Coordinates of C-alpha atoms and ligand atoms in Angstrom, one line a residue:
X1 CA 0.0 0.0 0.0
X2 CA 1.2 3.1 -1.1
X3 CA 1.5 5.9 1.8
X4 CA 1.5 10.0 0.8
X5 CA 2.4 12.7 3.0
X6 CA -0.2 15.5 3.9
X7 CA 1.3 18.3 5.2
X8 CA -0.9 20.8 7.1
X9 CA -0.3 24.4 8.8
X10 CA -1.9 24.3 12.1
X11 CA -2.3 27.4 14.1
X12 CA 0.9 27.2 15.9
X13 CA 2.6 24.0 14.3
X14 CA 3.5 22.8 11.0
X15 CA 2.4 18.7 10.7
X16 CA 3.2 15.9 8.8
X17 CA 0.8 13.1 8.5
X18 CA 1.8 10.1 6.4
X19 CA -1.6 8.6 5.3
X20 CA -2.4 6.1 3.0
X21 CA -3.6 7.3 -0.2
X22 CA -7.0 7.9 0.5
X23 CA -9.4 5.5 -1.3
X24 CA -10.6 7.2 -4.5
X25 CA -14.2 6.8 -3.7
X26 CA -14.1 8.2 -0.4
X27 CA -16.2 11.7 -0.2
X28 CA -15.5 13.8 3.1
X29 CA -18.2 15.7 4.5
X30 CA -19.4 18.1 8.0
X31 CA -22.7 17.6 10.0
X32 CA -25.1 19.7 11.8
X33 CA -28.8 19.5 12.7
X34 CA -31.4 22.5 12.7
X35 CA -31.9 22.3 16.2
X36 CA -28.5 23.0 17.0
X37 CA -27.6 25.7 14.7
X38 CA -30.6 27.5 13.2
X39 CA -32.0 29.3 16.0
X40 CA -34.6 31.7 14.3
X41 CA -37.0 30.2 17.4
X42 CA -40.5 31.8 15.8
X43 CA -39.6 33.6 13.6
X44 CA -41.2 33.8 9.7
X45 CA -43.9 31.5 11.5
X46 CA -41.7 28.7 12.3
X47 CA -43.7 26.2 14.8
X48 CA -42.8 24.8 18.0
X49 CA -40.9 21.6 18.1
X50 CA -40.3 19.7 21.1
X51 CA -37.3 20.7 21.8
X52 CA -38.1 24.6 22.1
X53 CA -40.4 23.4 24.7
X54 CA -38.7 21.3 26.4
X55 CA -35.7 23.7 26.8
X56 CA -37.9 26.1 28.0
X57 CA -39.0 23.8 31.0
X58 CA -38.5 25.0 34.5
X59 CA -36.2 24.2 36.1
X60 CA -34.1 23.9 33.0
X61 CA -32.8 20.6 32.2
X62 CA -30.7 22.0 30.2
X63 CA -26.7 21.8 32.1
X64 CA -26.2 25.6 31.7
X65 CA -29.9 26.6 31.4
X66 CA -29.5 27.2 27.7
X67 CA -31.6 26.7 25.0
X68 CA -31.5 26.5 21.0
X69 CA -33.3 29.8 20.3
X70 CA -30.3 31.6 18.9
X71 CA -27.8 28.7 18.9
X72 CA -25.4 29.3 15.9
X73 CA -28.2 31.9 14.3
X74 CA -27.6 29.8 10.9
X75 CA -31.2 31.1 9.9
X76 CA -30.1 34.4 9.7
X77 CA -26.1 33.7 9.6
X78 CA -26.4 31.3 6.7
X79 CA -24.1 32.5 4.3
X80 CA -21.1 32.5 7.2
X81 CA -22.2 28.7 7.0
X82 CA -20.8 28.5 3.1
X83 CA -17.7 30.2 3.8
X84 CA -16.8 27.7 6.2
X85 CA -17.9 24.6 4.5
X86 CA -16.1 26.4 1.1
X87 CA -12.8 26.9 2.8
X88 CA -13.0 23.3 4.3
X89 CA -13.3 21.7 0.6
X90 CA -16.2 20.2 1.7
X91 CA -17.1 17.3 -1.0
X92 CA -20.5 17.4 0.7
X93 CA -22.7 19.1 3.5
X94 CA -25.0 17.0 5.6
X95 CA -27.6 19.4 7.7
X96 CA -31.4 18.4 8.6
X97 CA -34.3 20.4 8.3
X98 CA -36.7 21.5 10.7
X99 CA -39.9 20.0 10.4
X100 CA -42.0 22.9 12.4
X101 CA -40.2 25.6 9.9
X102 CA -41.6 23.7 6.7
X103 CA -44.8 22.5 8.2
X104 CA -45.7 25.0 11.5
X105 CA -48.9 22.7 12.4
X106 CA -46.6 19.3 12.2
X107 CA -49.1 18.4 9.5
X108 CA -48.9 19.0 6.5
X109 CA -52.2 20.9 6.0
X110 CA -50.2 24.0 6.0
X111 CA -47.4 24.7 4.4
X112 CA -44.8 27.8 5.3
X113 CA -42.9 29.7 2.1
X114 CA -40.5 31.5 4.0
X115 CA -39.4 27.6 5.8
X116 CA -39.1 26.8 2.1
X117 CA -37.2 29.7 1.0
X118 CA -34.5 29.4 3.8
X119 CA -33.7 25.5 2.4
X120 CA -33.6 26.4 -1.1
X121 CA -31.2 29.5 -0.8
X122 CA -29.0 26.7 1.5
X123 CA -29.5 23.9 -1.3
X124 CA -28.8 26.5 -4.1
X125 CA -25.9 27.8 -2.8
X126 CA -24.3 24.8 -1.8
X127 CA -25.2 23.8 -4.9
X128 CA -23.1 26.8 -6.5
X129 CA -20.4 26.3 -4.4
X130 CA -20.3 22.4 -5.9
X131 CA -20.8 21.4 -2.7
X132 CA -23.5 18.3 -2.5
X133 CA -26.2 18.6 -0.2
X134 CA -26.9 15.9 2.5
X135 CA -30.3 16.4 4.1
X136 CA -31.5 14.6 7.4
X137 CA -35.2 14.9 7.7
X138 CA -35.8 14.0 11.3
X139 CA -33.0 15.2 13.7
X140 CA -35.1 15.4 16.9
X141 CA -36.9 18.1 16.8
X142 CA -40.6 17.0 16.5
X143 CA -43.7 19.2 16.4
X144 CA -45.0 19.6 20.1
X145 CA -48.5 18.8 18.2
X146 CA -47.9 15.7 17.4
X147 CA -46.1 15.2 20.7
X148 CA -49.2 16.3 22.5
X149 CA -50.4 12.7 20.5
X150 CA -48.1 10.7 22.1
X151 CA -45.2 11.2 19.6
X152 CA -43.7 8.6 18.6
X153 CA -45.2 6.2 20.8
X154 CA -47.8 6.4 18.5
X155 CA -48.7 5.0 15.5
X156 CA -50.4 7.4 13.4
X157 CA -47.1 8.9 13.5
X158 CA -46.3 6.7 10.6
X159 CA -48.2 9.0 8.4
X160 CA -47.7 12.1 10.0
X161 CA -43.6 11.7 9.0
X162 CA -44.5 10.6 4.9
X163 CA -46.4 13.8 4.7
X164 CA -43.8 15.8 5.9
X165 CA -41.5 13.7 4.0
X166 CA -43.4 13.9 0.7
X167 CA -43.8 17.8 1.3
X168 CA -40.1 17.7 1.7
X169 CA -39.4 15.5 -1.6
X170 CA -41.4 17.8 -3.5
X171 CA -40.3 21.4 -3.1
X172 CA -36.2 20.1 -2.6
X173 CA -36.0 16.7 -4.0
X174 CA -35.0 17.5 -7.8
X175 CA -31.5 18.9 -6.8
X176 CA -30.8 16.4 -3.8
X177 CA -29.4 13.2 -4.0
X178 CA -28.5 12.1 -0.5
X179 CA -31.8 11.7 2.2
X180 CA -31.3 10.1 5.4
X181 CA -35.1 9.7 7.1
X182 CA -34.0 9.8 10.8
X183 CA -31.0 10.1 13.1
X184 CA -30.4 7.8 16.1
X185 CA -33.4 6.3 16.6
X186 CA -32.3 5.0 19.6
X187 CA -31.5 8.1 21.0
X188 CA -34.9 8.9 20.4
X189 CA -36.4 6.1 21.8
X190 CA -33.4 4.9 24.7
X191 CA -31.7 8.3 25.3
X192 CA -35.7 9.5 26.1
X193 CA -38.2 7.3 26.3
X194 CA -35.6 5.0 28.5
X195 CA -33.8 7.4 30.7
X196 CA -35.9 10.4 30.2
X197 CA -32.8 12.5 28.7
X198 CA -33.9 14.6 26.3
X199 CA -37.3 16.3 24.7
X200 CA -40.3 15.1 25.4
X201 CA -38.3 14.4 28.8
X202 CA -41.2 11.8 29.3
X203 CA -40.0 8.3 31.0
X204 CA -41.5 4.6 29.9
X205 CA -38.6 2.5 30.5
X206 CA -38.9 -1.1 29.1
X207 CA -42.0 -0.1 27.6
X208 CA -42.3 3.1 25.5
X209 CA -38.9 2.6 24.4
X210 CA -39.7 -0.3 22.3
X211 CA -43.1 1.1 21.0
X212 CA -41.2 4.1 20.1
X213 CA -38.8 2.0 18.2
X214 CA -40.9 0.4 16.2
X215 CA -43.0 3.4 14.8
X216 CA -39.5 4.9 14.0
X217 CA -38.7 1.9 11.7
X218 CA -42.2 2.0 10.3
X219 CA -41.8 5.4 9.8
X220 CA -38.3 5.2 7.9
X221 CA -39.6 2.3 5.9
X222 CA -42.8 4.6 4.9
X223 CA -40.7 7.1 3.6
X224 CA -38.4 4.8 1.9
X225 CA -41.3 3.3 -0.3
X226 CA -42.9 6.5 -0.6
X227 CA -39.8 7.9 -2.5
X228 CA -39.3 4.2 -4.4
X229 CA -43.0 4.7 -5.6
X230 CA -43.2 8.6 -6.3
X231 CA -40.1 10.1 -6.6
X232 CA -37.1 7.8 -7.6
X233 CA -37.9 7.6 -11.0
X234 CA -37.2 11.7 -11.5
X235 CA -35.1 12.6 -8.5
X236 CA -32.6 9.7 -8.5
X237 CA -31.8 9.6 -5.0
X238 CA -30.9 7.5 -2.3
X239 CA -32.9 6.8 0.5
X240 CA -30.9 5.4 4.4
X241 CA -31.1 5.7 8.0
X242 CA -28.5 7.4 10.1
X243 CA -28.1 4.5 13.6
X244 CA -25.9 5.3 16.0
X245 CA -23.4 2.5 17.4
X246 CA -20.5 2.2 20.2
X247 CA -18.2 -0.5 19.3
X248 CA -18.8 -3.3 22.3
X249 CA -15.2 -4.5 23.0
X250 CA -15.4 -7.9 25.4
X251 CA -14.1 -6.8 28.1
X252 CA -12.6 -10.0 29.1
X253 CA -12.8 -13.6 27.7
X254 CA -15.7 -15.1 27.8
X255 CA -17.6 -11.7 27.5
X256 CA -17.9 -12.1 23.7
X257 CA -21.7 -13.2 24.2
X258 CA -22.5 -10.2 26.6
X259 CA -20.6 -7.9 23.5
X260 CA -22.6 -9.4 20.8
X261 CA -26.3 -8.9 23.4
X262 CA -24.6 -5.7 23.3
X263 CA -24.3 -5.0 19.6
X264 CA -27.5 -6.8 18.6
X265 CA -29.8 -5.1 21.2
X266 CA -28.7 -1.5 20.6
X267 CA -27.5 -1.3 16.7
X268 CA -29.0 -4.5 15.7
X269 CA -32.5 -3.4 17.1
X270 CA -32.4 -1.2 14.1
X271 CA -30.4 -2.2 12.0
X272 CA -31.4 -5.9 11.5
X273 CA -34.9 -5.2 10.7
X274 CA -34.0 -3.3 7.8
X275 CA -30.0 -4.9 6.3
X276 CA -30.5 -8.8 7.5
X277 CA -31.7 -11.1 4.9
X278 CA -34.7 -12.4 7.0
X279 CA -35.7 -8.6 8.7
X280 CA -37.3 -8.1 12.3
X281 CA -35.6 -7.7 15.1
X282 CA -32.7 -9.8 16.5
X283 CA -33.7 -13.5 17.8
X284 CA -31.7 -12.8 20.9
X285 CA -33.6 -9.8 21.7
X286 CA -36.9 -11.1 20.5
X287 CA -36.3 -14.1 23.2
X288 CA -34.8 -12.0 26.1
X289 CA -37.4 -9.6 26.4
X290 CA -40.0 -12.5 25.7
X291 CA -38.8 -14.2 28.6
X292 CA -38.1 -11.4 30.7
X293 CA -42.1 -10.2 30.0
X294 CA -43.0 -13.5 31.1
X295 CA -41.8 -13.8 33.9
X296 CA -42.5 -10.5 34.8
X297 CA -46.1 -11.6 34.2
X298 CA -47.0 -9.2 31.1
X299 CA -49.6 -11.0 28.8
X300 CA -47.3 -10.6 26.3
X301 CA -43.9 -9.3 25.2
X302 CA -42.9 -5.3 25.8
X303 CA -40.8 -5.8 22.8
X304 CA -44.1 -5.3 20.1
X305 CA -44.0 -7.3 17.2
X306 CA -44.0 -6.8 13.7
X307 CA -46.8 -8.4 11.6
X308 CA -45.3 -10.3 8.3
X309 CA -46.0 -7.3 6.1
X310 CA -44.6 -5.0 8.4
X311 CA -41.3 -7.5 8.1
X312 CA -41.5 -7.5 4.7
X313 CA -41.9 -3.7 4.2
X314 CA -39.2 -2.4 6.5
X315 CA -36.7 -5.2 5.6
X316 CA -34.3 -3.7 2.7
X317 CA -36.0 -0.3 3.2
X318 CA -32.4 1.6 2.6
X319 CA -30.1 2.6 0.1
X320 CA -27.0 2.9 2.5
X321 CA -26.8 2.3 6.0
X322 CA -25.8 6.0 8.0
X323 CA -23.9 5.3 11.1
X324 CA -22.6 7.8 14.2
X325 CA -20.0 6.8 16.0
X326 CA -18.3 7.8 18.6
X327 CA -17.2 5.9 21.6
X328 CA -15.4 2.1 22.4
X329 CA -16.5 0.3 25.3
X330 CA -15.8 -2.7 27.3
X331 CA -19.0 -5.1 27.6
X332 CA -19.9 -7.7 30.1
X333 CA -22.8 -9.1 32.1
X334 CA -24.3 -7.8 35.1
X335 CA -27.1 -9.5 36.5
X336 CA -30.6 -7.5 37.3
X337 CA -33.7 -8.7 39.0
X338 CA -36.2 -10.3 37.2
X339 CA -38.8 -7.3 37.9
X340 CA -36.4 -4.8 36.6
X341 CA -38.6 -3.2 34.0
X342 CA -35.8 -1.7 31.8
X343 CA -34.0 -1.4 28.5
X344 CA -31.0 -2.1 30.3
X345 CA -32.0 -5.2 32.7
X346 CA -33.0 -6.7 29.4
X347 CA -30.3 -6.2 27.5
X348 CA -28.3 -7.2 31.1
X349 CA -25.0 -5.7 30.1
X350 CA -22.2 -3.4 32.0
X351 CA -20.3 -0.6 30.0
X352 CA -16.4 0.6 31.4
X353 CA -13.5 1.7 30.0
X354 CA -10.5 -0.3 30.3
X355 CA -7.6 0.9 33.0
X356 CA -5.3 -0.6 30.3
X357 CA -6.7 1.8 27.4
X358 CA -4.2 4.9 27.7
X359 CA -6.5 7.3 25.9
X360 CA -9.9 5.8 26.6
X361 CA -11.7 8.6 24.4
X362 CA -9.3 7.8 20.9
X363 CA -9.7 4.1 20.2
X364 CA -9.9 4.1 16.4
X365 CA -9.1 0.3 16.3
X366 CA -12.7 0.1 17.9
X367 CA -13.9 1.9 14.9
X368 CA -12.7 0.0 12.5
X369 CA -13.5 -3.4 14.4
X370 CA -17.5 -1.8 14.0
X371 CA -17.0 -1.4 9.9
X372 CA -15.8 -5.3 9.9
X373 CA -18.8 -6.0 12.3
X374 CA -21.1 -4.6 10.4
X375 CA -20.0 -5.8 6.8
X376 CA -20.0 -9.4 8.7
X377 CA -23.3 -8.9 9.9
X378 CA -25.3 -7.6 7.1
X379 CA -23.6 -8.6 4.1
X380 CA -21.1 -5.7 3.4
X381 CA -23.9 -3.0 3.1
X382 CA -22.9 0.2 1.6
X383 CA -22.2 2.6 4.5
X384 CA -21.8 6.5 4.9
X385 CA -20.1 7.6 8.1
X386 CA -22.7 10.6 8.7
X387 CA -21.2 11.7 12.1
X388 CA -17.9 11.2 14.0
X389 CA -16.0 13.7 16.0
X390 CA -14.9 14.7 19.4
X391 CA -15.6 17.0 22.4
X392 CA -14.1 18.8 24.6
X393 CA -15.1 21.6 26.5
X394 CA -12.6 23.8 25.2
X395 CA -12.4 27.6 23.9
X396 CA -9.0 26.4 22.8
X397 CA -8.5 27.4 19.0
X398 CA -5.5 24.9 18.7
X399 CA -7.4 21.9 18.9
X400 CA -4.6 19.3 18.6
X401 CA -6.6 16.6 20.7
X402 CA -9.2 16.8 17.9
X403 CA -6.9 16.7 14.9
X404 CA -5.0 13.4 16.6
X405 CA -8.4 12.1 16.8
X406 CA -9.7 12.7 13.2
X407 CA -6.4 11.4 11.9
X408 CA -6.6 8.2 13.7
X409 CA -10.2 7.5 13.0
X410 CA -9.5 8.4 9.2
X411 CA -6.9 6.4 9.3
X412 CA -8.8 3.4 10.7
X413 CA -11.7 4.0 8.3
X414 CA -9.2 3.6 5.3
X415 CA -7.6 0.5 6.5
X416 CA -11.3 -0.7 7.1
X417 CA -11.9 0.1 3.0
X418 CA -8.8 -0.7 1.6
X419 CA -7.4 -3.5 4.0
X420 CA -10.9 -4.9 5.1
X421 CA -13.2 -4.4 2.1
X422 CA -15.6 -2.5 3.8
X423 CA -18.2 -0.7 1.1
X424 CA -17.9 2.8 2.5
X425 CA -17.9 6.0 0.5
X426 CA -19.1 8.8 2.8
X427 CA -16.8 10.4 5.9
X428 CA -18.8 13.4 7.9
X429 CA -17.0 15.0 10.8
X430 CA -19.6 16.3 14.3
X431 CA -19.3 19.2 13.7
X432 CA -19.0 22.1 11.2
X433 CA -18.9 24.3 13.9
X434 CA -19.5 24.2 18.2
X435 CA -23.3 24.7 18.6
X436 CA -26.1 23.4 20.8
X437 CA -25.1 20.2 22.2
X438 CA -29.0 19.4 23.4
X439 CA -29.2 18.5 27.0
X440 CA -24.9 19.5 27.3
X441 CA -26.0 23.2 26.5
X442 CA -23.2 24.9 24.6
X443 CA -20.6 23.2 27.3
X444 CA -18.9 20.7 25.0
X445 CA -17.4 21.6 21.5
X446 CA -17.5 19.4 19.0
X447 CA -16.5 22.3 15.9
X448 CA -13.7 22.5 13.4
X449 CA -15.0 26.4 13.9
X450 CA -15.3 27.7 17.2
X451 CA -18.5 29.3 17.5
X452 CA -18.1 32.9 19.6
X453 CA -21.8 32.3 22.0
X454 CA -20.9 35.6 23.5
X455 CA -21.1 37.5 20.7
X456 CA -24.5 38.7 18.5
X457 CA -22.4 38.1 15.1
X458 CA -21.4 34.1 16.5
X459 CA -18.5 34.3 14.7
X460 CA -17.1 31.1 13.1
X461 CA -13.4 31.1 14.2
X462 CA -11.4 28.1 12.0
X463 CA -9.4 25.9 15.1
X464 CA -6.5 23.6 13.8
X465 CA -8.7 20.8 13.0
X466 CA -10.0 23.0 10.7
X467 CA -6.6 23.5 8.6
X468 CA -6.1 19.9 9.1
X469 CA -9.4 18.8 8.0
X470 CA -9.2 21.3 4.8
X471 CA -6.1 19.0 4.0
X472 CA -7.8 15.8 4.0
X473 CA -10.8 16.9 1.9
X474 CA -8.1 18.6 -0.6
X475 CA -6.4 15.8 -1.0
X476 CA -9.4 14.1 -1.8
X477 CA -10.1 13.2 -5.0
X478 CA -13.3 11.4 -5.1
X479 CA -14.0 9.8 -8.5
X480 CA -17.1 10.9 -10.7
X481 CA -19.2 8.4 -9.7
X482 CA -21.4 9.0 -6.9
X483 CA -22.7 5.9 -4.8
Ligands
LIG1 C1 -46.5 -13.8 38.5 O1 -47.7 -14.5 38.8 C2 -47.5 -15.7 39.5 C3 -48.8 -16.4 39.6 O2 -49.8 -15.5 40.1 C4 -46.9 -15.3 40.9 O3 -46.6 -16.5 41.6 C5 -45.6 -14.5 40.7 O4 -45.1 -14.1 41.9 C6 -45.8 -13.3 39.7 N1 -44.5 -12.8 39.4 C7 -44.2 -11.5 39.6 C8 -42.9 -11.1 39.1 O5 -45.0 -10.7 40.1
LIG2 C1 -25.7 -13.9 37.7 O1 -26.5 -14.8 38.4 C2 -26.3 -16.1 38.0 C3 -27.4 -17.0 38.7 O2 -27.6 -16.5 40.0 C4 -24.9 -16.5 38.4 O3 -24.7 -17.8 38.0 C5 -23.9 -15.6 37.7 O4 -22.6 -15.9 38.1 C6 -24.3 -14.1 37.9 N1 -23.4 -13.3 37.0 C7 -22.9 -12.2 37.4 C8 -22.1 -11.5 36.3 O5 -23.0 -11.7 38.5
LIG3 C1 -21.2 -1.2 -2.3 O1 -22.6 -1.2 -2.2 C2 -23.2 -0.7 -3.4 C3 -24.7 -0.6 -3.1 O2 -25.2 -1.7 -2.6 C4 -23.0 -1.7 -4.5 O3 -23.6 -1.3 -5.7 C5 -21.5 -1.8 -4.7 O4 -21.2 -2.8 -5.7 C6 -20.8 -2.2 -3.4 N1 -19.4 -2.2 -3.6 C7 -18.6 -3.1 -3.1 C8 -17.1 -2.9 -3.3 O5 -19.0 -4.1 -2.5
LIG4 C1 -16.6 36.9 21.6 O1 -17.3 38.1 21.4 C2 -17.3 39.0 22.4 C3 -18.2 40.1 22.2 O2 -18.0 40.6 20.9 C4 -15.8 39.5 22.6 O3 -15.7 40.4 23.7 C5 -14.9 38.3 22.8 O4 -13.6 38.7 22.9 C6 -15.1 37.2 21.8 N1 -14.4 36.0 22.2 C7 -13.5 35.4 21.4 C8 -12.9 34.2 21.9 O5 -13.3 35.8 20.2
LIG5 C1 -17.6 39.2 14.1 O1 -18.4 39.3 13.0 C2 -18.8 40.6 12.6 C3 -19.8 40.6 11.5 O2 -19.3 39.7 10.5 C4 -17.5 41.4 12.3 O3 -17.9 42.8 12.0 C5 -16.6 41.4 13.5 O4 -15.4 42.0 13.2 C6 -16.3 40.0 13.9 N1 -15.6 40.0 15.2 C7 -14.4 39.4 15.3 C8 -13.8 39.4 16.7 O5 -13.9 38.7 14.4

């Protein structure tokens, strides 16, 4: 394997990286999500989502009592946006749109202009720019109507998301390509529903959770078809999912069964209805929470079922399978009661970091072991990396923790491609710039820009990672063809 040299100006340091020429297919991109960045809380008739609510609760849950109604101020600062994104080289730019700005009700009944002007002078000037647009449709922030409904712990929010989508297809969907229906679903169901962290802030452990999951893979399958059967055929885009996984090292010998209950019941929960061959939902976790349910006396099992069509509908209902990642753990059993009612006492698994792990928040080898996992697992699906990245809670503009940590995990994802034969051909960094971290307020950083909260202008301030970064996607030279 041939290696090149990339040799980047940091703010105070000139650095060599040798890197293995970069596979040719390989585009590099940056993520954000409306929430986080837009601000623009009301204004041009935007609705309320959940998460303006929910910031707004008293006492705040928020850890520094913040909330997302300025954030970055990308509604109004838009343009500052580009001129990142165009010094970074960007190949592409994955954002999300907000649901309440397109559709104010949540329904689609009504439909606001000025929600569809901001996206289009975003899409079009990306589009100038030759930058590709990535859009995210769900990111989190659901209208509080449809939350006053029960959200997505219920079912007629199945349709509720295809007409948003559908509105969403229509007005953007000739000049974009890339659509990933929803991020993390199991931060929206676990994260919330689970452990209460996060908008609605409502708490149904061992129960909710799994209803909730279910709608959000009936939703993402709607959308999927709904695209296959109206839109495809024009637009010529792909339709995925964005799940989030950790990479469950065993933390010992003769863990590996509590790492794979580990793998299967938090990224196979999703991912195995929709990439296995036969769809549904894990065996293992089918039969644990079965059991558990039982003997818990439940007249049947908290983990709800799909009917065969429902099988047959979500199962292959992607294009490409979106993963987050962020963090390696060590996995092994713990035992809970019986009548633990719980996500967790199901799944029956403890997470730690290992003493032995110098640097226990870099472990790119546990990325790349996930990329092998999951082209085991599901038949080398093709994958974009749609968010990784790392925090600290640092004003620092001479990031050097977060350029060692991109170059390791780039380096991991090439070997994965060119050593492993893993089908991946997307690479997004969290975050363009530091914004609105949800319930972490504006204390951690995740940007290649630091974001100035103190200031009306929030200006975008380019950290090291930034030069670094700039290198990578310059040296980049993705091939015509676009998968
Ligand atoms: C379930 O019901 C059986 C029979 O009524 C009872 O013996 C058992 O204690 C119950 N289990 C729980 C967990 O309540
Ligand atoms: C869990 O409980 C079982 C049965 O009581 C026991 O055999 C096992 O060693 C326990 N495991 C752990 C990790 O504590
Ligand atoms: C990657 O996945 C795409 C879409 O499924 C497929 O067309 C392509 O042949 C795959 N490439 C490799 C190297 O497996
Ligand atoms: C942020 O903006 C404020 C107000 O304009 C200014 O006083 C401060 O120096 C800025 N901070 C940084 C780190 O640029
Ligand atoms: C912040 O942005 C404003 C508007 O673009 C600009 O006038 C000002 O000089 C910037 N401040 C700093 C410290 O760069």
């Amino acid at each position: 394997m041939s290696s090149k040299v990339l040799i980047v100006v940091l703010l105070n340091s000139i650095v060599c990286f040798s890197l293995t020429v970069l596979p040719p297919q390989l585009k590099f991109g940056a993520a954000t999500a409306a929430y986080q960045i837009e601000g623009g809380c009301g204004k041009d008739d935007k609705g309320k989502s959940i998460w303006d609510i929910y910031a707004h609760s008293i006492p705040s849950p928020i850890k520094d009592h913040s909330t997302g109604d300025v954030a970055c101020d990308s509604y109004d600062l838009w343009k500052e946006d580009i001129k990142m994104i165009k010094f970074l080289n960007l190949h592409f730019y994955r954002f999300s749109i907000s649901w309440t700005r397109i559709l104010p009700s949540g329904f689609s009944n009504r439909i606001n202009s000025k929600g569809i002007e901001y996206y289009n002078k975003l899409i079009n000037s990306l589009l100038e720019n030759g930058i590709e647009p990535m859009i995210t449709l769900y990111h989190w922030d659901l209208p509080q109507n449809i939350q006053i409904l029960g959200g997505w712990t219920n079912s007629r929010i199945v349709d509720y998301f295809a007409d948003y989508a559908a509105v969403v297809f229509r007005f953007f969907g000739d000049r974009v390509s890339s659509w990933i229906t929803i991020n993390e679903p199991s931060s929206i169901c676990r994260d919330v529903y689970e452990y209460g962290n996060g908008a609605p802030g409502l708490e149904s452990p061992g129960i909710g959770t799994y209803i909730c999951g279910k709608n959000v893979l009936l939703a993402h399958a709607k959308v999927y078809r709904l695209y296959q059967e109206h839109f495809k055929n024009t637009q010529r885009g792909r339709v995925g999912i964005t799940i989030d996984s950790i990479w469950a090292e065993p933390f010992d010998e003769g863990d590996e069964k509590a790492s794979d209950i580990e793998m299967q019941m938090s990224f196979g929960w999703f991912a195995n209805p929709i990439f296995s061959k036969m769809g549904d939902y894990p065996d293992i976790m089918k039969t644990t929470i079965a059991k558990r349910s039982s003997n818990q006396n439940f007249t049947t099992s908290r983990l709800p079922a799909f009917t065969d069509a429902e099988i047959a509908i979500v199962r292959g209902s992607a294009d490409f399978l979106g993963l987050n990642h962020y963090h390696t753990w060590a996995v092994s059993n713990i035992n809970y009661s019986v009548l633990d009612v719980s996500f967790d006492a199901d799944k029956g698994t403890y997470l730690q970091k290992k003493a032995e792990w110098k640097d226990p928040d870099v472990l790119p080898w546990g990325f790349r072991k996930l990329l092998v996992w999951i082209k085991k697992q599901y038949d080398n699906p093709l994958v974009y990396v749609t968010e990784n990245g790392f925090a600290d809670s640092s004003e620092s503009l001479d990031d050097q923790r977060r350029v060692y940590f991109l170059e390791s995990y780039i380096s991991a994802l090439c070997t994965a491609i060119q050593e492993d034969g893993c089908n991946i051909t997307r690479y997004a960094v969290w975050s363009l710039m530091d914004n609105m971290e949800w319930t972490d307020g504006y204390t951690i950083k995740y940007g290649l820009f630091h974001t100035n909260f103190s200031s009306s202008y929030r200006n975008r301030t380019k950290r090291s990672s930034a030069f670094y970064y700039k290198g990578i996607c310059s040296l980049a030279e993705p091939s015509v063809t676009v998968v």
